[in-house]
Short mmCIF file of C-alpha atoms and ligand atoms in Angstrom, two decimals:
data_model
loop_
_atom_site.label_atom_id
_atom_site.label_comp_id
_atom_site.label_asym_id
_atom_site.label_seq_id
_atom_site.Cartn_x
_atom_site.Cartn_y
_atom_site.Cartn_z
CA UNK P 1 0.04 2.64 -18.81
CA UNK P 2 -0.97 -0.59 -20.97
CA UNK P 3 -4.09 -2.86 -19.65
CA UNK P 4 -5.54 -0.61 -17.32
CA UNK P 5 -8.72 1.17 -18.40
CA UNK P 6 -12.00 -0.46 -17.20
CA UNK P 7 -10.00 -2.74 -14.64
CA UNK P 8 -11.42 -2.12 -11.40
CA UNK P 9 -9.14 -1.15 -8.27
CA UNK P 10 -9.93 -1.46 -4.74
CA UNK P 11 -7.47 0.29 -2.25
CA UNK P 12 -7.21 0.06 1.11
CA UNK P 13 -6.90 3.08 3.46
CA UNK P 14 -7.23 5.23 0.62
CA UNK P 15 -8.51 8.56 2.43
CA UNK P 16 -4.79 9.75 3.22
CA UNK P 17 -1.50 10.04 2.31
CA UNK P 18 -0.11 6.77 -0.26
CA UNK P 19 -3.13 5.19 -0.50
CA UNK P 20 -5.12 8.18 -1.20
CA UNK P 21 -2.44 9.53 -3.98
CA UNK P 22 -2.50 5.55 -5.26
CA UNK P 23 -6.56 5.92 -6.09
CA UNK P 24 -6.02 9.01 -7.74
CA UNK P 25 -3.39 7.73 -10.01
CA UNK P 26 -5.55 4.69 -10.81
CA UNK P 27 -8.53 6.26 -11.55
CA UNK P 28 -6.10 8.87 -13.95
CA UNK P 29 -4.74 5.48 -15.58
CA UNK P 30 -8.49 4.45 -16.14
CA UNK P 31 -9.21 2.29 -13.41
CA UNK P 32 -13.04 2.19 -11.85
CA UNK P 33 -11.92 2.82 -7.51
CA UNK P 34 -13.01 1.49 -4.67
CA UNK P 35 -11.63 4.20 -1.95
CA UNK P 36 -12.21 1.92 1.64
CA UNK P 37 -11.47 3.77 4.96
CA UNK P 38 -11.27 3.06 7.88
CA UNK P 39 -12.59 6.27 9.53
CA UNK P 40 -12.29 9.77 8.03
CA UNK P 41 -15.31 9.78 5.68
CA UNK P 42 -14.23 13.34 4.99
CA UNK P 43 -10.87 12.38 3.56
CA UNK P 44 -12.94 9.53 1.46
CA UNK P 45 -14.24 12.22 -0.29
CA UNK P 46 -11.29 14.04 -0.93
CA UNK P 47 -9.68 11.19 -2.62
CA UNK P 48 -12.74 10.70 -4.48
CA UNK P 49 -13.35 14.44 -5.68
CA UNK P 50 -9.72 14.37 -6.85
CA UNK P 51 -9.80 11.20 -8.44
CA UNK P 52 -12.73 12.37 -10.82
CA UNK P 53 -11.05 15.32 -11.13
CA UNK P 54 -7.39 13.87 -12.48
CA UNK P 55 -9.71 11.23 -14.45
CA UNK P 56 -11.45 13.37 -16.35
CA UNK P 57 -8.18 15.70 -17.75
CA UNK P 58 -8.17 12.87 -20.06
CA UNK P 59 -11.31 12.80 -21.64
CA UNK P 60 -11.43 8.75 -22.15
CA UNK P 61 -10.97 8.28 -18.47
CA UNK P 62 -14.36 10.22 -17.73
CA UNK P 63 -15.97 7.12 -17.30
CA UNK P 64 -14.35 6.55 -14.56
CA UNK P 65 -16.20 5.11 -11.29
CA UNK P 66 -15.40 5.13 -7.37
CA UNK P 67 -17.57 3.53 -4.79
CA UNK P 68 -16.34 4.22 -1.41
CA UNK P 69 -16.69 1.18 1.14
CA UNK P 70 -16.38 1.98 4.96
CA UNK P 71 -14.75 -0.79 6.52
CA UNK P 72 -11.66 -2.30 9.03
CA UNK P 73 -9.65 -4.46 7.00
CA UNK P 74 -8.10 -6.19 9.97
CA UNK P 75 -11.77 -7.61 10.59
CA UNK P 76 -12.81 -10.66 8.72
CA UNK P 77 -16.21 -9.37 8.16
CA UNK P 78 -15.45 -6.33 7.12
CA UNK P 79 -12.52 -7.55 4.76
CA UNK P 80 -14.94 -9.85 3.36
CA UNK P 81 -17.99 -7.68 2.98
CA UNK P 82 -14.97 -4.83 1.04
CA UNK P 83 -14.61 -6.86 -1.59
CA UNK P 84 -17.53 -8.61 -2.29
CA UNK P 85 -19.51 -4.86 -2.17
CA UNK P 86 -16.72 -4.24 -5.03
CA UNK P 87 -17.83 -7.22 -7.38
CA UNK P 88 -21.20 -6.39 -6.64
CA UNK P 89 -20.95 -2.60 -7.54
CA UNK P 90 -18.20 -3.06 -10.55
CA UNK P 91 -19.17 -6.69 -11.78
CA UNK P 92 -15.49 -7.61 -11.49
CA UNK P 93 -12.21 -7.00 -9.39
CA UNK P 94 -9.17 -6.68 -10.49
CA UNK P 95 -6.36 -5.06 -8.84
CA UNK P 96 -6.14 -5.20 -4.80
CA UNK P 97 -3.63 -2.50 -3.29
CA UNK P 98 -3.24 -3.53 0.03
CA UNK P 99 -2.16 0.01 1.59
CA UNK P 100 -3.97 0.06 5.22
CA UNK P 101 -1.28 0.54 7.62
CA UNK P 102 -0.66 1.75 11.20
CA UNK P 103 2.32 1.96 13.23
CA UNK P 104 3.22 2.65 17.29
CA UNK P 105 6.49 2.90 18.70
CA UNK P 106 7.78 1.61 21.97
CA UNK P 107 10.58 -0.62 23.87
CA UNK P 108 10.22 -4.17 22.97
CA UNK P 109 10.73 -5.02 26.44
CA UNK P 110 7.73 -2.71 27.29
CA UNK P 111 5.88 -3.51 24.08
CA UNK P 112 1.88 -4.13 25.34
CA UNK P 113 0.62 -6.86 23.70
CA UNK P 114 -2.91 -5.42 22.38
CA UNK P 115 -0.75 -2.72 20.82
CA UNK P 116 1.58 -5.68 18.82
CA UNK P 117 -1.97 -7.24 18.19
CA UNK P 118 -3.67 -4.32 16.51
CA UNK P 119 -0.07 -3.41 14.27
CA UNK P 120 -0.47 -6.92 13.01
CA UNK P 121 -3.87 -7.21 12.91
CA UNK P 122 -4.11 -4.50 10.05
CA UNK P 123 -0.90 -4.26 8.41
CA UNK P 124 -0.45 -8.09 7.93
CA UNK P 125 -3.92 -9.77 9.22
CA UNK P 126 -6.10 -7.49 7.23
CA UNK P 127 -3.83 -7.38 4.11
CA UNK P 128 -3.98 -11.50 4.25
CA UNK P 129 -7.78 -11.24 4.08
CA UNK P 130 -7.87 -8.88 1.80
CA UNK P 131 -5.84 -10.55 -0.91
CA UNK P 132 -7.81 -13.88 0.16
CA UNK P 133 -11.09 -12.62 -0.55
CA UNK P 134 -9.85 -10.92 -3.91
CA UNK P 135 -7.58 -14.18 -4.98
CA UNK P 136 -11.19 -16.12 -4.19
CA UNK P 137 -12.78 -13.99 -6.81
CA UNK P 138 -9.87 -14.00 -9.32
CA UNK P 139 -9.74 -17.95 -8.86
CA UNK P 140 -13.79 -18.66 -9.39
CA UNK P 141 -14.32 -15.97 -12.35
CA UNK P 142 -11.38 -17.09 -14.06
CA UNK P 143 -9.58 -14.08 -14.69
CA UNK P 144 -6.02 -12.09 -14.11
CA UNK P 145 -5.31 -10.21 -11.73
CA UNK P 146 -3.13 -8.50 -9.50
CA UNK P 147 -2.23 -8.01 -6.01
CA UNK P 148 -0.04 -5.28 -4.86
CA UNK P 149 1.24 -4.67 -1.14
CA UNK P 150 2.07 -1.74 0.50
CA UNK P 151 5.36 -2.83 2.56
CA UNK P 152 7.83 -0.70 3.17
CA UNK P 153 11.95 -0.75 3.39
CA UNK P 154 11.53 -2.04 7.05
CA UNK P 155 10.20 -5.49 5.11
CA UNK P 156 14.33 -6.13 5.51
CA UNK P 157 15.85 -2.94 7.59
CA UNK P 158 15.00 -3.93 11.13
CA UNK P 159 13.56 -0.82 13.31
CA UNK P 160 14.47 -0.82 16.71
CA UNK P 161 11.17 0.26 19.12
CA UNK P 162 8.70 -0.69 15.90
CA UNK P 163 9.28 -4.02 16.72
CA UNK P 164 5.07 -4.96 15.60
CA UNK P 165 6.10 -2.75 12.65
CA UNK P 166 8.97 -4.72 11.35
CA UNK P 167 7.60 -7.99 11.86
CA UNK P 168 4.54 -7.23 10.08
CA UNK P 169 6.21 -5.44 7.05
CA UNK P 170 8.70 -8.74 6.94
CA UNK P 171 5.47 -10.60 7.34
CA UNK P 172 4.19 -8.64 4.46
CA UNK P 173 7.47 -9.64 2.25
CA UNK P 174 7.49 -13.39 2.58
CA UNK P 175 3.52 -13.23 1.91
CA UNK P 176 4.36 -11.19 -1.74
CA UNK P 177 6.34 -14.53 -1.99
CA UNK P 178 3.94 -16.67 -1.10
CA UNK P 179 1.43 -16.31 -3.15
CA UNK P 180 2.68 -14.81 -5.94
CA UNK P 181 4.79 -18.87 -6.50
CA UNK P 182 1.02 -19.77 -5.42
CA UNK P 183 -1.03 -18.39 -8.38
CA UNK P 184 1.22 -17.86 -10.66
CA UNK P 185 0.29 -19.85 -13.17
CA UNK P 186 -3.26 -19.02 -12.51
CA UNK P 187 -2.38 -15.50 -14.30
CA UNK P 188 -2.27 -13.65 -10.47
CA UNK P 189 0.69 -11.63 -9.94
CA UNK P 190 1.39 -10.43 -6.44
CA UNK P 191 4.10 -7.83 -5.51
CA UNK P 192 4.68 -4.68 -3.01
CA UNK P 193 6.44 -1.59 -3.13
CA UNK P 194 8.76 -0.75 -0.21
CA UNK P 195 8.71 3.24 0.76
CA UNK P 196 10.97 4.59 2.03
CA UNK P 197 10.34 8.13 4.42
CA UNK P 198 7.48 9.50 2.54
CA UNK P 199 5.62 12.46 3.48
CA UNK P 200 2.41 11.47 4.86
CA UNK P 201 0.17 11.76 7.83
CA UNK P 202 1.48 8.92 9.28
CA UNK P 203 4.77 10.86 9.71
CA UNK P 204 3.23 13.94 11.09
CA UNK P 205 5.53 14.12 14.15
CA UNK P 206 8.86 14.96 11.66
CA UNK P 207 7.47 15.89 8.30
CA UNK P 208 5.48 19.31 9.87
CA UNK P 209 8.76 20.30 11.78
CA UNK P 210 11.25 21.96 9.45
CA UNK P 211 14.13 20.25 11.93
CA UNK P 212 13.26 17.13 12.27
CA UNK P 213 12.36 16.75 8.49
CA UNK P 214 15.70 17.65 7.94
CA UNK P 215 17.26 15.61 10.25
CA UNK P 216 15.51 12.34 8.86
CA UNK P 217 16.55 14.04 5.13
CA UNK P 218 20.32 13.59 6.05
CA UNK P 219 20.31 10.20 6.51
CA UNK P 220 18.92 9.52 3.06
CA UNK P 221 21.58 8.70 -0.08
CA UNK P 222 19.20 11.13 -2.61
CA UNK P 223 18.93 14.17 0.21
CA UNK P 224 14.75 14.00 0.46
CA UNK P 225 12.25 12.07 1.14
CA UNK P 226 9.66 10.71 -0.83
CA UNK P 227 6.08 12.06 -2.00
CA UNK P 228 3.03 9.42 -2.16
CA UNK P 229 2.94 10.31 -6.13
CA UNK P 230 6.36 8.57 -6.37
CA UNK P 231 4.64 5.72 -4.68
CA UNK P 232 1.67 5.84 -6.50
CA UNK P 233 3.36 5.82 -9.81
CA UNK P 234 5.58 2.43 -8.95
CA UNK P 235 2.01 0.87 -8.09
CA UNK P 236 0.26 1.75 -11.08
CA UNK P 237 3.80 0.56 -13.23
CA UNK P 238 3.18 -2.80 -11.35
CA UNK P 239 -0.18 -3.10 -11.40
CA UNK P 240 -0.28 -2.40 -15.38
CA UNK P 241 0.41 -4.60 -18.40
CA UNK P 242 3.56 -3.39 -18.89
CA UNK P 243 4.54 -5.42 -15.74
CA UNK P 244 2.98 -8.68 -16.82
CA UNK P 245 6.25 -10.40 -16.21
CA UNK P 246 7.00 -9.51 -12.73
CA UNK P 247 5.53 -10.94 -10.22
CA UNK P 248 7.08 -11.85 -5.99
CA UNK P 249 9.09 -8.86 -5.96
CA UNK P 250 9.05 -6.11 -3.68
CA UNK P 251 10.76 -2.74 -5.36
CA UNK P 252 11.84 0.05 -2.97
CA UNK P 253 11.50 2.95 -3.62
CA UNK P 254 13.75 4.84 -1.22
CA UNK P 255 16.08 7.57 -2.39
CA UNK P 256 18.25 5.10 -1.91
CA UNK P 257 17.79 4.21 1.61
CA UNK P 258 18.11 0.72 1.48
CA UNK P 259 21.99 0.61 -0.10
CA UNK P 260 23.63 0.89 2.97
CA UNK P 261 24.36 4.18 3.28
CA UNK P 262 27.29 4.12 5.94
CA UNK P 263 29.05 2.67 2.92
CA UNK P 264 29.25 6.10 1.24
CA UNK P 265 32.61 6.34 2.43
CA UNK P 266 35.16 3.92 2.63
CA UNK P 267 35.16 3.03 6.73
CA UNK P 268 37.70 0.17 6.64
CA UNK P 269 41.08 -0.25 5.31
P1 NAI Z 1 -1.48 7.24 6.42
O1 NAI Z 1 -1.61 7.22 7.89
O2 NAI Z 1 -1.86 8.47 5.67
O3 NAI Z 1 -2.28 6.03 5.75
C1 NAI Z 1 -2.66 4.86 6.41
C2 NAI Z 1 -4.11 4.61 6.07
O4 NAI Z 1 -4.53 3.37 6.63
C3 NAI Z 1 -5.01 5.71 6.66
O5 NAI Z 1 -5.86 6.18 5.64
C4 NAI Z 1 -5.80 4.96 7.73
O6 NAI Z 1 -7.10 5.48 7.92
C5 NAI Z 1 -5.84 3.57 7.14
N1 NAI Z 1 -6.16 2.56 8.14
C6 NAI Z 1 -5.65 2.44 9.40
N2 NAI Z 1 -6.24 1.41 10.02
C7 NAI Z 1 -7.13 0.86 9.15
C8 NAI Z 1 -8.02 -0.23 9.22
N3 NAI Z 1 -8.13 -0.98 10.33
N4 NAI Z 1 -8.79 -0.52 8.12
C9 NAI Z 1 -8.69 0.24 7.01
N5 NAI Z 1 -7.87 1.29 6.90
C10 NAI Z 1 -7.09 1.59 7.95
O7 NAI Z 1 0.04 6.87 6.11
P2 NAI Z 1 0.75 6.40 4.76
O8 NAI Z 1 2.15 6.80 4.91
O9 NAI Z 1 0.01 6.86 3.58
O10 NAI Z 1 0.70 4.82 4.89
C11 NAI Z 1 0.22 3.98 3.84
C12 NAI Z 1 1.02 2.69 3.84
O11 NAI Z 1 2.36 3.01 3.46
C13 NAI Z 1 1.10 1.99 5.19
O12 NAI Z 1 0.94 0.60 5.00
C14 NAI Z 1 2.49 2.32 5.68
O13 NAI Z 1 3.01 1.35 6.54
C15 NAI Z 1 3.25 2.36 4.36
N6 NAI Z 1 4.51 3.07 4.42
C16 NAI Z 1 4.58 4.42 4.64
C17 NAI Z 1 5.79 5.06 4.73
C18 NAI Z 1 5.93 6.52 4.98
O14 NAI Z 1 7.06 6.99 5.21
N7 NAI Z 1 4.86 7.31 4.94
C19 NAI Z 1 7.05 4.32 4.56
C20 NAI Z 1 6.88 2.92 4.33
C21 NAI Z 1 5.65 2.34 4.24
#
């Protein structure tokens, strides 16, 4: 895709599932990576192994860098320390993927109130600092850039018992809004991508369970659900040239999931 060889990418929780298959794209469209995780060093490496690997079927990619940053985005130090390792290391940053996530489920009336604190504090606190510290950069080096969050379609179908969940993916919508009318005209495009069911680790309790998978599958307008490739591809679309129009908007990519689906048939008279 146009404008994206030599830019340099750094994506958060990118040693698993969308994040992971988002690196590996980049670095295949010609983007230098910065894989941060949070934890699993081991699957770090994995992303960067195939990374070099996809990036160097094309023999113009070779070139192609990754750093790998430890680091909690929902701390401020860390967040901060992410991407100014990333200038440091690459000269320049240009494309943030916001993609850190976690999710717990519960009762909102028996909802504990670390457990709300820690959803929040990485899905929407750590994806704030993230594209504050980046925008910061953009702002004082003069350049374009682009910011791209990983929402999801519960930014506008409420979840019942992911109540943390919800709020921070809406959170995460109205802040693609935000700042994409903030710096627009400062050449900084922000948007997300709202997945639908995708199969990752995060969904471990129905994707490894042949009923349960299927049971999810049915309630989905295209029959399956996603893969983190599908995902990956809409991010690299959006954070390439040949987006250089679009910026605020948060495209879901669902199988549908998000058209009402009870609407299939006609219900009422
Ligand atoms: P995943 O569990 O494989 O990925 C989440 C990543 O975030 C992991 O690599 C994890 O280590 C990292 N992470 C967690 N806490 C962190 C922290 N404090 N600092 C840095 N990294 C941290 O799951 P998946 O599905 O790949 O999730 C990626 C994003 O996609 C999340 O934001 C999630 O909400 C979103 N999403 C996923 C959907 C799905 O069905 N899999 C659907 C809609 C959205």
């Amino acid at each position: 895709m146009k404008g994206l060889v030599g830019k340099t990418a750094l994506i958060t929780g990118a040693s698993s599932g969308i994040g992971q298959a988002i690196a590996i794209r980049l670095a295949e469209e010609g983007c230098n990576i910065v894989i941060n995780y949070h934890s699993d060093s081991e699957g770090a490496e994995d992303t960067h192994r195939q990374a070099m690997e996809k990036a160097c079927t094309d023999v113009e990619n070779c070139g192609v860098k990754a750093l790998l940053l430890k680091g909690d985005v929902s701390k401020e130090e860390d967040a901060i320390a992410l991407v100014q390792q990333s200038i440091d290391h690459f000269g320049q940053l240009d494309i943030l993927i916001n993609n850190a996530g976690v999710q717990t489920d519960s009762p909102s009336e028996a909802l504990e109130a670390d457990s709300f604190d820690w959803v929040l504090g990485v899905n929407l606190r750590g994806a704030y600092l993230c594209a504050r510290e980046t925008i910061k950069h953009l702002l004082s080096s003069d350049r374009p850039g682009s910011v791209i969050n990983i929402s999801s379609v519960h930014e506008i179908i409420p979840r019942p018992q992911y109540l943390s969940y919800s709020i921070s993916k809406g959170g995460m919508g109205n802040m693609t809004r935000t700042l994409a009318l903030e710096y627009a005209a400062k050449g900084i495009r922000v948007n997300g991508i709202g997945p639908g069911a995708t199969v990752t680790p995060i969904n471990d309790e129905w994707t490894d369970d042949p009923a349960k998978k299927a049971e999810v599958e049915s309630h989905i307008p295209m029959g399956r659900a996603g893969t983190s490739e599908e995902m990956a591809a809409a991010v690299a679309f959006l954070a390439s040239d040949e987006a250089a129009y679009i910026t605020g908007q948060t495209l879901y990519i669902d199988g549908g999931l998000t058209l009402y689906a009870d609407f299939r048939e006609a219900w009422s008279a």
